Short mmCIF file of N, CA and C in Angstrom, two decimals:
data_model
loop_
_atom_site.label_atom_id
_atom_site.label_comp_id
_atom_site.label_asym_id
_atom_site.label_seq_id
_atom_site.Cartn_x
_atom_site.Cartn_y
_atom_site.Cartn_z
N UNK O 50 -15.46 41.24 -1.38
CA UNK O 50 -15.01 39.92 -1.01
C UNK O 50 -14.23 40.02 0.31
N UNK O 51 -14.22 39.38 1.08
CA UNK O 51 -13.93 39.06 2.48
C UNK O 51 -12.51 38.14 2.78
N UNK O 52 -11.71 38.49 2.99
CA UNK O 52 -10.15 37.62 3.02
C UNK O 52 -10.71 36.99 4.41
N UNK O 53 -10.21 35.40 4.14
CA UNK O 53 -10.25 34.63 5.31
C UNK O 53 -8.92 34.35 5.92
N UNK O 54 -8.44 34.28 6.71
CA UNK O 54 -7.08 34.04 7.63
C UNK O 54 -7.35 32.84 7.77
N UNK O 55 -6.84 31.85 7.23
CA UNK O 55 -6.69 30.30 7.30
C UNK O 55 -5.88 30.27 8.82
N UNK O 56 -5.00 30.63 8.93
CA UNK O 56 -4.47 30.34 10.24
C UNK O 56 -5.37 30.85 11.35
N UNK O 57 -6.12 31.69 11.32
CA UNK O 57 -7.18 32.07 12.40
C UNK O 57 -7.66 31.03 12.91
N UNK O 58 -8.44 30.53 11.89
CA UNK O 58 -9.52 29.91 11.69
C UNK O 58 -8.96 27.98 11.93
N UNK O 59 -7.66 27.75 11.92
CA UNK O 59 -7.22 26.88 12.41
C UNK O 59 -6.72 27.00 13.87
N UNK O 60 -6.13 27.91 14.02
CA UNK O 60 -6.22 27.95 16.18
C UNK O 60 -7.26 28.24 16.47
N UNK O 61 -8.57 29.02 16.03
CA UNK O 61 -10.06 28.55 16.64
C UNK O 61 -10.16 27.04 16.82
N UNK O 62 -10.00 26.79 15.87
CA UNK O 62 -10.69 25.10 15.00
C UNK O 62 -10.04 24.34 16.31
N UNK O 63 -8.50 24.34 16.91
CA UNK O 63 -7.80 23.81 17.89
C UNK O 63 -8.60 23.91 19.14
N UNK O 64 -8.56 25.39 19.46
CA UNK O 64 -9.35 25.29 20.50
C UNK O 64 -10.34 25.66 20.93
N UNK O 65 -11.44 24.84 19.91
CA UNK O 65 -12.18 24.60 20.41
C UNK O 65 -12.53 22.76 20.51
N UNK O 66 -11.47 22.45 19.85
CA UNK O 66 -10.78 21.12 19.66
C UNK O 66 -10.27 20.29 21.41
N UNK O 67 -9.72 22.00 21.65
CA UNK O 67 -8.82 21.47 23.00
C UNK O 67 -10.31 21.78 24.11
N UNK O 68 -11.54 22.53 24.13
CA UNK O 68 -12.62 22.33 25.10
C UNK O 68 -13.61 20.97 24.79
N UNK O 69 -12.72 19.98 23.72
CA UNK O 69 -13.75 18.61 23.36
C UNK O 69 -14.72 19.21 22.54
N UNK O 70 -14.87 20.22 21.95
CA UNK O 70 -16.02 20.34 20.85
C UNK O 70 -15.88 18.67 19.49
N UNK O 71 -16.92 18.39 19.86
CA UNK O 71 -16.87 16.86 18.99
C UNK O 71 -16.12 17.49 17.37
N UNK O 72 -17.61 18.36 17.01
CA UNK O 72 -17.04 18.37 15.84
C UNK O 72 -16.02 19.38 15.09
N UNK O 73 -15.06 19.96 16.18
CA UNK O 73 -13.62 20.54 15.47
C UNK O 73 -13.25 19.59 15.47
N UNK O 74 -13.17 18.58 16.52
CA UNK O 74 -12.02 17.39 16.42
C UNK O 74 -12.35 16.86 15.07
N UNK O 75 -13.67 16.66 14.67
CA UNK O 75 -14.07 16.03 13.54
C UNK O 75 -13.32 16.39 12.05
N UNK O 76 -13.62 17.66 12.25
CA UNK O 76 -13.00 18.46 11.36
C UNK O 76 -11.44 18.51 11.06
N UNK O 77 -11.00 18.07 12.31
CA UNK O 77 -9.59 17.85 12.03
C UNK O 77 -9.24 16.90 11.81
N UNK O 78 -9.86 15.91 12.08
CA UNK O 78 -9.75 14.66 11.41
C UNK O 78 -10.05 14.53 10.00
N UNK O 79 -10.71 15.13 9.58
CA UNK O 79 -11.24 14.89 8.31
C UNK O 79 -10.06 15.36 7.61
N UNK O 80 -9.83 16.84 7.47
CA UNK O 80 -8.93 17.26 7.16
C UNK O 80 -6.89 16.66 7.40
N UNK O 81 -7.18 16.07 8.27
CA UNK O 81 -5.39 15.81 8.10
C UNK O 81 -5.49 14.22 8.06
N UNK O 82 -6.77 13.65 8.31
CA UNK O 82 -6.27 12.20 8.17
C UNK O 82 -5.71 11.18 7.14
N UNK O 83 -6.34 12.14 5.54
CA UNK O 83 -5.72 11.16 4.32
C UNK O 83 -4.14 11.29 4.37
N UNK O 84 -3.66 12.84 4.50
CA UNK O 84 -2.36 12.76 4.50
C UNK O 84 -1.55 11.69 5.56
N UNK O 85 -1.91 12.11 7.05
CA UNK O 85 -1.58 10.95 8.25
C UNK O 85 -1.45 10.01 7.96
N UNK O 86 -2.77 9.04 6.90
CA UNK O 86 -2.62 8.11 6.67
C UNK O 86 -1.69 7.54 5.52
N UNK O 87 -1.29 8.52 4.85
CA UNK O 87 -0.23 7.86 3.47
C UNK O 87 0.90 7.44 4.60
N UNK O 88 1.40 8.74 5.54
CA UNK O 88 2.70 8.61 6.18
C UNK O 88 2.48 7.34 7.09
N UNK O 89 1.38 6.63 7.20
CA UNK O 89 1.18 5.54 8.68
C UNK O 89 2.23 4.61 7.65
N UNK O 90 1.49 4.47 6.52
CA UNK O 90 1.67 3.46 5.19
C UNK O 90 2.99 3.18 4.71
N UNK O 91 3.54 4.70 4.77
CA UNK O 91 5.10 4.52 4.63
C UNK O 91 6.12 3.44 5.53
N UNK O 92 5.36 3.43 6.65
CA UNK O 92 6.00 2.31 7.55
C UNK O 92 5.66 1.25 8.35
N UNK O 93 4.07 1.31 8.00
CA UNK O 93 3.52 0.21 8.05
C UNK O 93 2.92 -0.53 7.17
N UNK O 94 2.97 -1.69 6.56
CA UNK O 94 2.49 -2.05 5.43
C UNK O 94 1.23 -2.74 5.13
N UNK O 95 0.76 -3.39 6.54
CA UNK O 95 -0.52 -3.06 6.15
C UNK O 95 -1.46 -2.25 6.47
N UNK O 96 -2.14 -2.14 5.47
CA UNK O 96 -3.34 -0.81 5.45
C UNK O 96 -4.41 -0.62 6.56
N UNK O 97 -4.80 -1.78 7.21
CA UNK O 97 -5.40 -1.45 8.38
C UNK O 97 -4.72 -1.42 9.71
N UNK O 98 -3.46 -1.96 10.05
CA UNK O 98 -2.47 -1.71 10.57
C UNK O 98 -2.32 -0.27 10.68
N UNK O 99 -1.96 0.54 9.75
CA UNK O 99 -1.64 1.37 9.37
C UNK O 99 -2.85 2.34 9.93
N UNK O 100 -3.79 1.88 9.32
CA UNK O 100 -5.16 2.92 9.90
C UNK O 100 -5.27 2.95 11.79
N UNK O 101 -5.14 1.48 12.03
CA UNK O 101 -5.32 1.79 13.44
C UNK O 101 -4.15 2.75 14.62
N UNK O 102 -2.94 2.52 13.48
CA UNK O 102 -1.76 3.16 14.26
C UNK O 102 -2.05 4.69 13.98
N UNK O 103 -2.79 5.13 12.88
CA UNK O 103 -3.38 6.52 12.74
C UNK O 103 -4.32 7.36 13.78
N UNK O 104 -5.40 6.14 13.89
CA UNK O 104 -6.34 6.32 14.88
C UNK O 104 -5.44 6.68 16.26
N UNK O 105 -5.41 5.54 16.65
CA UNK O 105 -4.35 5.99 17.79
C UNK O 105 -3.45 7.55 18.21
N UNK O 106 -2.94 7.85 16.92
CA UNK O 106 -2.30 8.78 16.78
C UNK O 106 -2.84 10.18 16.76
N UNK O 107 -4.27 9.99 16.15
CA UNK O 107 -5.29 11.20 16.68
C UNK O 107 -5.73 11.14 17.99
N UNK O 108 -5.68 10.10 18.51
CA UNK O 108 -6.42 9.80 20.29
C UNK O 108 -5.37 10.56 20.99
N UNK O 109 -3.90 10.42 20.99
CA UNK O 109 -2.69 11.13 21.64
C UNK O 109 -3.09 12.51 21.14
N UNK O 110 -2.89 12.55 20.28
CA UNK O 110 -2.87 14.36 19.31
C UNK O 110 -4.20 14.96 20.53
N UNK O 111 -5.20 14.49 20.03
CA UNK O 111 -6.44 15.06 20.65
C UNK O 111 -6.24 15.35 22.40
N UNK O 112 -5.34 14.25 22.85
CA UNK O 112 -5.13 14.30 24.34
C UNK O 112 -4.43 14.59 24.85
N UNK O 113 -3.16 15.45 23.92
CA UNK O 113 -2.39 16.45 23.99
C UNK O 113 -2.45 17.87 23.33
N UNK O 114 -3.31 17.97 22.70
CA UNK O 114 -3.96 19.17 22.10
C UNK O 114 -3.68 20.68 22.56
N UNK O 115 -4.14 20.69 24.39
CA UNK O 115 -3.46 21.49 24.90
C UNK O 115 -1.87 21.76 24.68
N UNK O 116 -1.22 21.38 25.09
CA UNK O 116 0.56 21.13 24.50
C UNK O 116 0.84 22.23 23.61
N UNK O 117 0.10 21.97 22.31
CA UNK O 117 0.72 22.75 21.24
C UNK O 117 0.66 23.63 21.72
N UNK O 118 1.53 24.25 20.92
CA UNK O 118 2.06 26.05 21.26
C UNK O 118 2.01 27.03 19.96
N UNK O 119 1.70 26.41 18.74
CA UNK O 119 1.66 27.32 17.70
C UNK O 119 2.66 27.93 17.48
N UNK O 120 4.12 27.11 17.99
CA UNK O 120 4.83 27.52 17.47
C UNK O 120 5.52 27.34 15.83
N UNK O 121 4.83 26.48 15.30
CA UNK O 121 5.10 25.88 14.05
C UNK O 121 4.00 25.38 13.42
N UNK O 122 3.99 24.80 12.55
CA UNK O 122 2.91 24.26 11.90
C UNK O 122 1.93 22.66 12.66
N UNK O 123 0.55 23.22 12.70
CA UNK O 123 -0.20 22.33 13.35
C UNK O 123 -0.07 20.53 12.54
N UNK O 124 0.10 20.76 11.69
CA UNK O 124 0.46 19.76 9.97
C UNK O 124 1.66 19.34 11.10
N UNK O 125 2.71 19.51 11.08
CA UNK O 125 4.09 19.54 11.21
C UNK O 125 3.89 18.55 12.92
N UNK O 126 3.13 19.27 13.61
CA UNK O 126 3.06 18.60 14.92
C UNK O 126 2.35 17.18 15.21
N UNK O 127 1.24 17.32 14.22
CA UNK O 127 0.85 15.72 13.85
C UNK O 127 1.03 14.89 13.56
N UNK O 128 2.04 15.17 12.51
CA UNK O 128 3.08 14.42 11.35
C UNK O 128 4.43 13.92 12.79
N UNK O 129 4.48 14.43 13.46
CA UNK O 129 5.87 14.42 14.67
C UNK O 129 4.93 12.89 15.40
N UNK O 130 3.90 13.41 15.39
CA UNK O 130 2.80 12.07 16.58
C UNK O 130 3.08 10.46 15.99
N UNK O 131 2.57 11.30 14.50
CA UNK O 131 2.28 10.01 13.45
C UNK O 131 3.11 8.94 12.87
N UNK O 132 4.22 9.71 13.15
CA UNK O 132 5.81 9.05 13.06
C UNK O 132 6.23 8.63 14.11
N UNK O 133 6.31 8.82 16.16
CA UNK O 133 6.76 8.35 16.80
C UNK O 133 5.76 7.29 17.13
N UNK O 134 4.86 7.10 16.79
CA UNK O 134 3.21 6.32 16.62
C UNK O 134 3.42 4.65 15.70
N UNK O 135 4.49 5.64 14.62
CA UNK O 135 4.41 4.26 13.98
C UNK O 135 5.67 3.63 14.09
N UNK O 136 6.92 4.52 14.72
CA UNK O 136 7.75 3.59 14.97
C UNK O 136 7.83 2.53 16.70
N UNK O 137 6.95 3.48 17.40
CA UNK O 137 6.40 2.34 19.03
C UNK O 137 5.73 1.45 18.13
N UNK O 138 4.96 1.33 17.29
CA UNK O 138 3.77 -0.05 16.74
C UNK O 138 5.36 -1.21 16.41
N UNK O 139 6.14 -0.41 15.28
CA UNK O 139 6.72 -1.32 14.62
C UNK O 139 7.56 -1.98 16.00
N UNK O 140 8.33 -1.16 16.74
CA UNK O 140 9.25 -2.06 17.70
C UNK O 140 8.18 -2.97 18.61
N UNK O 141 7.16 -2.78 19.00
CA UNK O 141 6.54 -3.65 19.46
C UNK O 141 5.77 -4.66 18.83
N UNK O 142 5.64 -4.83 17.43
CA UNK O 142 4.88 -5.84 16.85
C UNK O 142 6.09 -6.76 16.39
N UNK O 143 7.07 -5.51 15.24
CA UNK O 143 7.87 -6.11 14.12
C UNK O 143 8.90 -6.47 14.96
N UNK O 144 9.29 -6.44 16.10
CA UNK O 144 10.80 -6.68 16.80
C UNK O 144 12.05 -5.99 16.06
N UNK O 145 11.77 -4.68 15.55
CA UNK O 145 12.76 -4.22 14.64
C UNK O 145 14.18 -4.38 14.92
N UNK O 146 14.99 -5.00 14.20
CA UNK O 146 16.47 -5.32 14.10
C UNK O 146 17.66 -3.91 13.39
N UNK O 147 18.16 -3.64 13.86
CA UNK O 147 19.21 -2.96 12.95
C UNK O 147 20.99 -3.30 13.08
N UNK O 148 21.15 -3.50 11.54
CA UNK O 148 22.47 -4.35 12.31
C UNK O 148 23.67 -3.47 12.60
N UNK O 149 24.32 -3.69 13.36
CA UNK O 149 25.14 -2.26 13.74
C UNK O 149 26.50 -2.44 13.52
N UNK O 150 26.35 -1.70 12.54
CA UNK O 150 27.94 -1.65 11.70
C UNK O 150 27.61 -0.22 11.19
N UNK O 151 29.20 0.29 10.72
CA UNK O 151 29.31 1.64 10.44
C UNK O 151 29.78 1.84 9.26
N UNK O 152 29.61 0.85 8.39
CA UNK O 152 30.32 0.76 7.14
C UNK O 152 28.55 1.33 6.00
N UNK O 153 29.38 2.50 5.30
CA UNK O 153 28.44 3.17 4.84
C UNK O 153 28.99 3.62 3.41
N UNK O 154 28.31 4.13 2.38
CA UNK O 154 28.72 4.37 1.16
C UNK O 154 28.22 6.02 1.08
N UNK O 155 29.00 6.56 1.07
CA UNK O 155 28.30 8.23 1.08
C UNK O 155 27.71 7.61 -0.82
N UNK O 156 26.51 8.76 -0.52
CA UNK O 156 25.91 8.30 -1.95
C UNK O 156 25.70 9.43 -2.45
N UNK O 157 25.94 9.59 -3.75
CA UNK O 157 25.06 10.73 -4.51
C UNK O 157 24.19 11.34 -4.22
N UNK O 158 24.39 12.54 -5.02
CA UNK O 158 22.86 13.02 -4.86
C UNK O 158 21.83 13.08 -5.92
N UNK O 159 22.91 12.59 -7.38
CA UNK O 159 22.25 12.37 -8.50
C UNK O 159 20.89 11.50 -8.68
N UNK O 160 20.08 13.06 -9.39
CA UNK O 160 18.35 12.61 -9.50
C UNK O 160 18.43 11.52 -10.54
N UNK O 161 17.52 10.33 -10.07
CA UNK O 161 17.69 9.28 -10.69
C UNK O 161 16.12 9.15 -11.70
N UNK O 162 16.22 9.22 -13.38
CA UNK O 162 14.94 9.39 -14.22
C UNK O 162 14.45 8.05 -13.72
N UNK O 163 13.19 7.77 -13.45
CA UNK O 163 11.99 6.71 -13.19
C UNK O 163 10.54 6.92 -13.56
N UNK O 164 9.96 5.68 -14.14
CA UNK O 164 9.01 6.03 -14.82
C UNK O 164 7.98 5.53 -14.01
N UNK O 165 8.48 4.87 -12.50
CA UNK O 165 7.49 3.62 -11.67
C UNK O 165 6.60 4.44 -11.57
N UNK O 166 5.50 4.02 -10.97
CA UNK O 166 4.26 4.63 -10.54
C UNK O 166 4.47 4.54 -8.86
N UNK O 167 3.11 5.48 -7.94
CA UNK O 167 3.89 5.23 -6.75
C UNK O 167 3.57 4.37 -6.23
N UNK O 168 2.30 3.23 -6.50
CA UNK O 168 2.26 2.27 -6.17
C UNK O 168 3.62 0.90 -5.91
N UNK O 169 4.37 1.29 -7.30
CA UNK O 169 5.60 0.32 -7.58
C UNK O 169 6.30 0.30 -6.72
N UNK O 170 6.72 2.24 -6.49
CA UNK O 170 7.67 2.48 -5.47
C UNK O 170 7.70 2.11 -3.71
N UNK O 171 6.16 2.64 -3.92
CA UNK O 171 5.62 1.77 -2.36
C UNK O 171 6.24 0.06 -2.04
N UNK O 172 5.53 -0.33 -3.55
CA UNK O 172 6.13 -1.78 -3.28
C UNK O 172 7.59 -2.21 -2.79
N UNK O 173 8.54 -0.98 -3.11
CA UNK O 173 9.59 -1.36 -3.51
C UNK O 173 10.09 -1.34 -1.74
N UNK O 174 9.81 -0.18 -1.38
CA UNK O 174 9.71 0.03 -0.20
C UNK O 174 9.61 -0.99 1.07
N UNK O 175 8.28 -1.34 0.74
CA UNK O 175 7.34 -2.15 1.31
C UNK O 175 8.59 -3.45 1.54
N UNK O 176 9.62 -3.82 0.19
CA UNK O 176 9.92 -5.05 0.52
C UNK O 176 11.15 -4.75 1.34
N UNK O 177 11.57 -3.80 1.81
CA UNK O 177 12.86 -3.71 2.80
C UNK O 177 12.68 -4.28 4.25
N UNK O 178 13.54 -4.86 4.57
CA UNK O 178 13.98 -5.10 6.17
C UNK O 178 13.45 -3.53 6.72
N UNK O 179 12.35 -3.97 7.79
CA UNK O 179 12.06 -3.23 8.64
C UNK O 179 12.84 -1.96 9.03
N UNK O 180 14.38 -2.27 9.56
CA UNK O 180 15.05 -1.41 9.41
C UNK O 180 15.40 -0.41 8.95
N UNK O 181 15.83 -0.82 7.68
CA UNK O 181 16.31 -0.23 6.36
C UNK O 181 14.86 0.47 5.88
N UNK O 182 13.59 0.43 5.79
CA UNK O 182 12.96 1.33 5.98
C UNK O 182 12.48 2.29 6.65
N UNK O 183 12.47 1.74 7.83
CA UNK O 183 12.75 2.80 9.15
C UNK O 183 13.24 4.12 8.68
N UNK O 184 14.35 3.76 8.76
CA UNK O 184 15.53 4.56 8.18
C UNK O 184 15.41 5.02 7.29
N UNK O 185 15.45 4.77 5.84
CA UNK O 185 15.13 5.06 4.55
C UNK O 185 13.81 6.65 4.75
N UNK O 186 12.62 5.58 5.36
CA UNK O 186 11.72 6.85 5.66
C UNK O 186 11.52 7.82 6.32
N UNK O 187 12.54 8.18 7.36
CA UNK O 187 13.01 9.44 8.39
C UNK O 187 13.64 9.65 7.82
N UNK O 188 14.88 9.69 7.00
CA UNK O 188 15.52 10.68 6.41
C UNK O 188 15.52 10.94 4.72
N UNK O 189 14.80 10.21 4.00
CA UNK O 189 14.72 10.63 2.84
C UNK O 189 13.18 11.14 2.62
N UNK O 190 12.07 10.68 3.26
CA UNK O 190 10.61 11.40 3.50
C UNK O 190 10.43 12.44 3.98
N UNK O 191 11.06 12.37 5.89
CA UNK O 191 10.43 12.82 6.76
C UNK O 191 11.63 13.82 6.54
N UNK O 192 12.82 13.80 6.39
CA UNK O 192 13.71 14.67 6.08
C UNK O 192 15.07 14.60 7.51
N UNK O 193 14.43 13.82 8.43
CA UNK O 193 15.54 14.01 9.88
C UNK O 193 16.98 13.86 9.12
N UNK O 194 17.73 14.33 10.24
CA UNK O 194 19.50 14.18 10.20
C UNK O 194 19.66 12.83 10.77
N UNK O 195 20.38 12.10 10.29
CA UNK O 195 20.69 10.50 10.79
C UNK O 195 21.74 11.17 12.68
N UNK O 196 21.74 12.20 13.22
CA UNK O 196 21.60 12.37 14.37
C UNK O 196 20.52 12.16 15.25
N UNK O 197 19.64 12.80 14.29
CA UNK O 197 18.36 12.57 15.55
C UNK O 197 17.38 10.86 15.08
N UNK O 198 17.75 10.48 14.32
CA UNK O 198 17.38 9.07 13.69
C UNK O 198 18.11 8.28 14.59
N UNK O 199 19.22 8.48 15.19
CA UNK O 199 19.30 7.83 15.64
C UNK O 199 19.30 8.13 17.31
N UNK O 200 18.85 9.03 17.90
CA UNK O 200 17.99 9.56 19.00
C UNK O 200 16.64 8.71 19.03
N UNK O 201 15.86 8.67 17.79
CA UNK O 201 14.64 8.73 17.74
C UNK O 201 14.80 7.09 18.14
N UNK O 202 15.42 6.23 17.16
CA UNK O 202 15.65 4.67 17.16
C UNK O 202 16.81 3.93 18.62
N UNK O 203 17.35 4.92 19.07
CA UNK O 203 18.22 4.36 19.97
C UNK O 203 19.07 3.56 19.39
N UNK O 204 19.41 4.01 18.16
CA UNK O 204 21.40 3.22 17.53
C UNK O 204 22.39 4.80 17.40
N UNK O 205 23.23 3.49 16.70
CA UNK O 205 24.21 5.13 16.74
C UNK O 205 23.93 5.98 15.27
N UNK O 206 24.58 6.64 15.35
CA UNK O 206 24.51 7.34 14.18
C UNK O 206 24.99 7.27 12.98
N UNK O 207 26.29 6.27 13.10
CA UNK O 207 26.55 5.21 11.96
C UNK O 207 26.16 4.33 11.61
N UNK O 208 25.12 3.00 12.21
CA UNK O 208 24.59 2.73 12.15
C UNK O 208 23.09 3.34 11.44
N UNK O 209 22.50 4.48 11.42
CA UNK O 209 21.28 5.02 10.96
C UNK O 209 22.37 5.57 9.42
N UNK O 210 23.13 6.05 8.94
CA UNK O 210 24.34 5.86 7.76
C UNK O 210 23.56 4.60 7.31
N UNK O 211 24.59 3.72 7.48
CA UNK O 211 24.85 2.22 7.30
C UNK O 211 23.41 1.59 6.92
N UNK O 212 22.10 1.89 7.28
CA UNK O 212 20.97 1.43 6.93
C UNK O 212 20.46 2.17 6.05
N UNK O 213 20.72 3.53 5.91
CA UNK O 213 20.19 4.68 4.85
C UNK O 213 20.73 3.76 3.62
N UNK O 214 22.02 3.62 3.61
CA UNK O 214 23.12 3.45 2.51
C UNK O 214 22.23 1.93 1.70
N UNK O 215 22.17 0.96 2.89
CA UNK O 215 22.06 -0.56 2.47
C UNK O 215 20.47 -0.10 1.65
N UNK O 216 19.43 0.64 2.25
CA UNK O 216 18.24 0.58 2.00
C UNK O 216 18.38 1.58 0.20
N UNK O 217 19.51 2.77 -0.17
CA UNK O 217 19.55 2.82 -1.74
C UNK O 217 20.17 1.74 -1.67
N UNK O 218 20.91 1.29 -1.64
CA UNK O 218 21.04 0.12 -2.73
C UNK O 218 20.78 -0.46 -3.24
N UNK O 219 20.10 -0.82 -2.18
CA UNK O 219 18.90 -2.34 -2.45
C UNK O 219 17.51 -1.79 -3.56
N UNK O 220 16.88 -0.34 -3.13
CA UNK O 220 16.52 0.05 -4.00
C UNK O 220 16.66 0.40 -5.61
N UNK O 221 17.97 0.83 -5.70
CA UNK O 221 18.62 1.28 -6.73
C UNK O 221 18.73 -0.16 -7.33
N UNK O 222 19.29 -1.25 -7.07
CA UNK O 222 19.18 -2.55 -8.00
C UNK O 222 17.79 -2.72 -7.96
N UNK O 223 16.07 -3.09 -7.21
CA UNK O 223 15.40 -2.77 -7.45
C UNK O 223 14.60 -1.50 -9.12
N UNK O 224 15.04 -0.60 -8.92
CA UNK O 224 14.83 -0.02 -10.29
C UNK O 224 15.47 0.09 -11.41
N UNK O 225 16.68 -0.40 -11.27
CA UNK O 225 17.63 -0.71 -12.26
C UNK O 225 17.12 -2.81 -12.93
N UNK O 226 16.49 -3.17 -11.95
CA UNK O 226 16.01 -4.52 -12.39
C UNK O 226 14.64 -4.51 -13.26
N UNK O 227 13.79 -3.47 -12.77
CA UNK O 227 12.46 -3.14 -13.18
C UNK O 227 13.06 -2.23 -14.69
N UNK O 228 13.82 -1.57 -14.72
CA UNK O 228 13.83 -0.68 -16.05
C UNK O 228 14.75 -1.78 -17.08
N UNK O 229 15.43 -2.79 -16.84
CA UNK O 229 15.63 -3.97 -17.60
C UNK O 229 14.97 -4.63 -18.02
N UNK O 230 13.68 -5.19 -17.23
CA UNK O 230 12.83 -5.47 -17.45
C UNK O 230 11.53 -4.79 -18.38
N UNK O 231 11.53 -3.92 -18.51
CA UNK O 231 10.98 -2.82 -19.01
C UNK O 231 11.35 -2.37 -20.15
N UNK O 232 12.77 -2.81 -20.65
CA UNK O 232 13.41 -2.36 -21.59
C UNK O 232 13.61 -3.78 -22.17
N UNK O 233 13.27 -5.26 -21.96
CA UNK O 233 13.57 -6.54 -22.64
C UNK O 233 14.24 -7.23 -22.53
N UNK O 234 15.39 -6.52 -21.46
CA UNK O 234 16.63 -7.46 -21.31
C UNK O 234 16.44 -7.85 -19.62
N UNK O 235 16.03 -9.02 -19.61
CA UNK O 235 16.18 -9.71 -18.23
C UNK O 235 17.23 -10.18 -17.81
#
């Protein structure tokens, strides 16, 4: 049996990606676009919205291709596209607002039991002020420090706090309303 080097075989796959071979690009599309596309979804809500801000996001990737450096994960560098991709869509469609105050609730870190499905949770998501998801989804998804959140968004850094904070809350009564509901007592 023959060991394959997955990473080989992905900086081939690149460049031959980066001389326009149609179908590596293909291939890389195929391969990273379902994931790309959950993360478009996370912050855009609708689904073809979402797809075209993806598309897009492979047209840059592909036309920066050269760029990468392999210094990190090829996943990791797409996911960087796919996120500054969908927050240019949102400030230019959604007029994103954030209100700037510094009043914040340091919050737990206590894992909270839920039985939603992720559809629910999407929903739940889905219904936040632009903002407050913004936010919500760079640092509790994507994992950033509300330093560079707020680099990335141009507020301050109490402010990217202050929207993390408002966006559990609002969640947290969200699943605390649904498991009342769930349990009989409205």
């Amino acid at each position: 049996m023959k060991v394959i080097n997955l990473y080989q075989q992905e900086k081939e796959m690149i460049q031959l990606a980066v001389d326009n071979n149609r179908q590596a690009q293909q291939q890389i599309y195929s391969r990273f676009s379902p994931k790309m596309l959950s993360i478009c979804r996370l912050y855009v809500k609708d689904v073809q919205q979402a797809e075209d801000v993806m598309i897009t996001s492979f047209m840059k990737a592909f036309i920066s291709l050269k760029n990468f450096q392999h210094n990190g994960s090829f996943e990791g560098w797409i996911r960087r596209i796919i996120v500054n991709e969908c927050i240019s869509f949102l400030r230019v469609h959604k007029k994103v607002n954030f209100i700037e105050d510094t009043f914040y609730i340091e919050e737990s870190t206590d894992v909270v039991e839920c039985d939603l499905a992720t559809d629910e949770i999407q929903l739940m998501i889905d219904n936040l002020s632009e903002g407050y998801k913004m936010v919500f989804n760079l640092y509790a998804i994507e994992g950033f420090k509300h330093k560079e959140i707020a680099v990335m968004l141009g507020i301050n850094e109490g402010t990217s706090k202050s929207q993390l904070s408002h966006a559990r809350r609002i969640l947290q009564q969200q699943i605390n309303a649904t498991k009342k509901y769930d349990y009989g007592a409205k």
